[in-house]
Amino acid sequence: MSRIAIIGAGSVGATFAYSLMISGLAEEIVLIDRNQAKAEAEVMDLNHGQPFVKPLKIWAGSYVDCRVADIVVITAGAKQKPQETRLALVDRNVLIVKDIVTQVTGAGFSGIFLMVSNPVDVLTYFTWKFSGFDRQKVIGSGTVLDSARFRQLLAEHCKVASQSVHAYIIGEHGDSEVPAWSLTNIAGIKMKEFCPLCQNKGCNNREAMNEIFKQVTLAAYKIIEAKGATYYAIGLALVTIVQAILRNENRVMPVSSVLTDFYGISDLALSVPTIVNSAGADKILEVPLAEAEIAALQSSARILKESISAVKA
Ligand code: NAD
């Protein structure tokens, strides 16, 4: 029996529940929100779709329902206002996360935490601290979404399917994130070598690549400015992470987890390619990075460390 508990039935939580319901991966989905009426209304709406999907149970529950959950996904808390950075949410959301993690562990939960609320890396770190769980069992969605944006834009530019583009954004899920160009390839062909093969006439490789990364970093700001929140792509990204855990897939994903020594970075959470399976964020891959990428990653780590140090939790 697979049970996924979602704390926070807002735009992200409800869209994830909907995507998960369609995926057929979970037998039970419980939605928990401090706004009980909102959770109940989302559940009613989802349940009306039951005749069109594989049978499952969905209900608006409470923290006791987390006891036997496989994964608790946290999508509760404040979201960015237009122009606001993710790190600006930290003080509001650390307190919310402390309350949630205390209640979930108090209910006897022993599965895997999947943090989504922002700033996701800082909240992943504090979820690990507050829960006392092993580092593998606390995962942040990290730059899985940013890497999907990166792959999609590269795919569009290079006129290949996004599934054939292997590319990672690493570091903070936020303004200091880093494009790992040295790992980026299409069918095993590095970008520099792919460009001369491509039919895309008149493309200046370096300028085009810089523009693609710029669009990745601006994506959330643009969407929030125009429609208030991002939720479809993150909903699907979360289904993929949950699938990697439930099916013990050993899928390599740039999830956020607490690092012990990655290019000298330790005692904070950020995203690097990681093997995700039923143990959680099981193994960090020691990927070879270019000097400039290592420096940018270490700078991203310093920004996150400062944000962690400033928290009075
Ligand atoms: P939202 O405002 O639509 O929903 C937040 C929900 O959390 C609300 O329903 C609210 O009632 C609930 N909530 C608040 N405090 C709570 C508490 N203490 N206990 C239980 N429920 C509580 O926001 P959203 O658009 O769904 O975004 C949620 C979070 O996800 C934000 O922090 C946002 O920045 C983040 N986000 C992360 C990513 C990512 O890639 N990691 C992508 C999109 C959004």
XYZ file of N, CA and C and ligand atoms in Angstrom, residues 6-15 32-36 38-39 42 63 74-80 86 89 92-93 95-97 99-100 103 115-121 123 140-146 149 173 220 224 228-235 237-238, ligand 1:
239
model
N 0.317 14.966 1.635
C 0.693 16.287 1.114
C 0.259 17.327 2.133
N 1.238 18.059 2.677
C 0.904 19.112 3.651
C 0.936 20.437 2.901
N -0.228 21.042 2.780
C -0.343 22.292 2.022
C -1.144 22.035 0.754
N -2.438 22.368 0.809
C -3.323 22.100 -0.333
C -3.538 23.366 -1.160
N -2.449 24.115 -1.375
C -2.526 25.317 -2.205
C -2.333 24.941 -3.672
N -1.856 25.900 -4.459
C -1.692 25.665 -5.904
C -0.756 24.490 -6.174
N 0.395 24.466 -5.482
C 1.383 23.409 -5.743
C 0.889 22.069 -5.194
N 0.407 22.065 -3.959
C -0.052 20.811 -3.346
C -1.198 20.179 -4.120
N -2.175 20.989 -4.518
C -3.344 20.458 -5.231
C -2.966 19.991 -6.634
N -2.089 20.736 -7.305
C -1.686 20.333 -8.660
C -0.861 19.051 -8.613
N -3.442 17.619 3.718
C -3.556 18.261 5.035
C -3.262 19.745 4.855
N -4.109 20.594 5.416
C -3.878 22.041 5.319
C -4.481 22.681 6.558
N -3.863 23.773 7.022
C -4.467 24.439 8.189
C -5.817 25.044 7.807
N -6.007 25.270 6.527
C -7.316 25.682 6.018
C -8.078 24.404 5.616
N -8.782 23.840 6.588
C -9.439 22.534 6.403
C -10.472 22.583 5.273
N -10.401 24.375 2.592
C -9.699 24.355 1.301
C -9.273 22.918 0.967
N -8.709 22.221 1.948
C -8.277 20.827 1.718
C -9.492 19.973 1.338
N -10.614 20.764 -2.274
C -9.702 20.169 -3.269
C -9.951 18.668 -3.376
N -2.610 15.120 10.926
C -1.230 14.621 11.055
C -1.141 13.142 11.422
N 5.954 18.377 1.594
C 5.584 19.658 2.237
C 5.514 20.778 1.193
N 4.294 21.242 0.962
C 4.057 22.334 0.000
C 3.328 23.492 0.699
N 3.452 23.551 2.019
C 2.739 24.576 2.798
C 3.618 25.803 2.986
N 2.969 26.929 3.164
C 3.697 28.129 3.538
C 3.529 29.269 2.562
N 4.288 30.343 2.853
C 4.193 31.541 2.017
C 4.854 31.293 0.673
N 4.327 31.952 -0.361
C 4.953 31.882 -1.684
C 5.467 33.267 -2.059
N 6.299 33.323 -3.128
C 6.871 34.611 -3.542
C 5.787 35.545 -4.057
N 13.227 33.930 -3.501
C 12.828 32.778 -2.686
C 13.398 32.908 -1.277
N 11.628 34.485 1.759
C 10.522 33.788 2.447
C 10.992 33.065 3.709
N 9.436 33.451 7.495
C 8.034 33.002 7.575
C 7.948 31.479 7.474
N 8.694 30.903 6.552
C 8.487 29.476 6.275
C 9.247 28.533 7.207
N 9.410 28.779 10.424
C 8.522 28.556 11.576
C 7.398 27.587 11.222
N 6.848 27.763 10.020
C 5.775 26.862 9.553
C 6.317 25.426 9.445
N 7.516 25.310 8.888
C 8.112 23.970 8.694
C 8.442 23.326 10.039
N 6.834 23.688 12.814
C 5.549 23.210 13.345
C 5.120 21.920 12.626
N 5.221 21.918 11.305
C 4.768 20.759 10.521
C 5.634 19.528 10.823
N 4.942 18.009 14.162
C 3.672 17.269 14.213
C 3.771 15.938 13.442
N 10.645 18.033 0.606
C 10.365 19.458 0.818
C 10.227 20.168 -0.524
N 9.214 21.023 -0.619
C 8.975 21.765 -1.858
C 8.917 23.273 -1.582
N 8.408 23.643 -0.388
C 8.231 25.064 -0.071
C 9.577 25.782 -0.140
N 9.516 27.059 -0.421
C 10.733 27.863 -0.581
C 11.090 28.681 0.652
N 12.362 28.996 0.846
C 13.499 28.600 0.017
C 13.821 27.112 0.246
N 13.670 26.318 -0.792
C 13.614 24.869 -0.618
C 14.898 24.297 -0.009
N 16.062 24.852 -0.359
C 17.312 24.291 0.173
C 17.453 24.550 1.678
N 14.996 25.131 3.750
C 13.947 24.378 4.459
C 14.249 22.878 4.490
N 14.931 17.634 -0.915
C 14.269 18.835 -1.418
C 14.101 18.688 -2.923
N 13.011 19.234 -3.463
C 12.826 19.133 -4.923
C 13.935 19.887 -5.662
N 14.586 20.816 -4.961
C 15.818 21.445 -5.447
C 15.714 22.013 -6.853
N 16.695 21.661 -7.677
C 16.733 22.202 -9.032
C 16.188 21.220 -10.070
N 15.364 20.272 -9.636
C 14.732 19.367 -10.609
C 13.864 20.187 -11.566
N 13.144 21.165 -11.026
C 12.303 22.024 -11.868
C 13.157 22.913 -12.781
N 14.199 23.527 -12.213
C 15.067 24.411 -13.010
C 15.741 23.606 -14.128
N 13.332 23.094 -16.896
C 13.213 24.327 -17.707
C 14.414 24.434 -18.649
N 18.216 26.355 -5.508
C 17.016 26.575 -6.322
C 16.679 28.047 -6.103
N 10.473 31.666 -13.140
C 9.497 31.761 -12.050
C 9.020 33.204 -11.880
N 5.148 34.215 -12.103
C 4.499 34.776 -10.897
C 3.945 36.168 -11.191
N 0.629 34.709 -10.790
C 0.623 34.584 -9.335
C 1.383 33.406 -8.752
N 1.559 32.335 -9.487
C 2.241 31.155 -8.925
C 2.631 30.209 -10.048
N 3.623 29.329 -9.756
C 3.975 28.258 -10.705
C 3.532 26.945 -10.077
N 2.933 26.060 -10.861
C 2.488 24.798 -10.245
C 2.413 23.587 -11.177
N 2.249 23.762 -12.488
C 2.107 22.557 -13.337
C 3.417 21.757 -13.411
N 4.500 22.425 -13.791
C 5.760 21.697 -13.988
C 6.287 21.132 -12.670
N 6.126 21.906 -11.572
C 6.601 21.369 -10.286
C 5.745 20.156 -9.894
N 4.452 20.198 -10.211
C 3.584 19.036 -9.913
C 4.099 17.779 -10.589
N 7.212 17.336 -11.762
C 8.549 17.028 -11.235
C 8.422 16.212 -9.947
N 7.457 16.583 -9.120
C 7.268 15.861 -7.842
C 6.812 14.426 -8.080
P -0.382 28.658 -1.838
O -0.462 29.940 -1.083
O -1.298 28.428 -2.978
O -0.565 27.431 -0.828
C 0.060 27.345 0.424
C -0.841 26.515 1.317
O -0.149 26.279 2.544
C -2.169 27.210 1.659
O -3.259 26.382 1.312
C -2.072 27.421 3.190
O -3.322 27.317 3.841
C -1.122 26.287 3.578
N -0.455 26.488 4.862
C 0.179 27.600 5.305
N 0.667 27.386 6.544
C 0.363 26.116 6.887
C 0.590 25.315 8.038
N 1.263 25.776 9.085
N 0.119 24.058 8.032
C -0.572 23.558 6.980
N -0.826 24.279 5.860
C -0.375 25.544 5.824
O 1.155 28.525 -2.327
P 1.714 27.600 -3.511
O 1.716 28.373 -4.774
O 1.032 26.278 -3.435
O 3.247 27.469 -3.056
C 3.594 26.718 -1.905
C 5.096 26.767 -1.676
O 5.762 26.062 -2.736
C 5.693 28.188 -1.678
O 6.674 28.298 -0.662
C 6.325 28.302 -3.056
O 7.367 29.252 -3.082
C 6.821 26.887 -3.223
N 7.152 26.472 -4.604
C 8.261 25.714 -4.751
C 8.641 25.277 -6.011
C 9.898 24.455 -6.143
O 10.382 24.206 -7.266
N 10.480 23.997 -5.045
C 7.851 25.598 -7.135
C 6.701 26.359 -6.937
C 6.363 26.791 -5.654
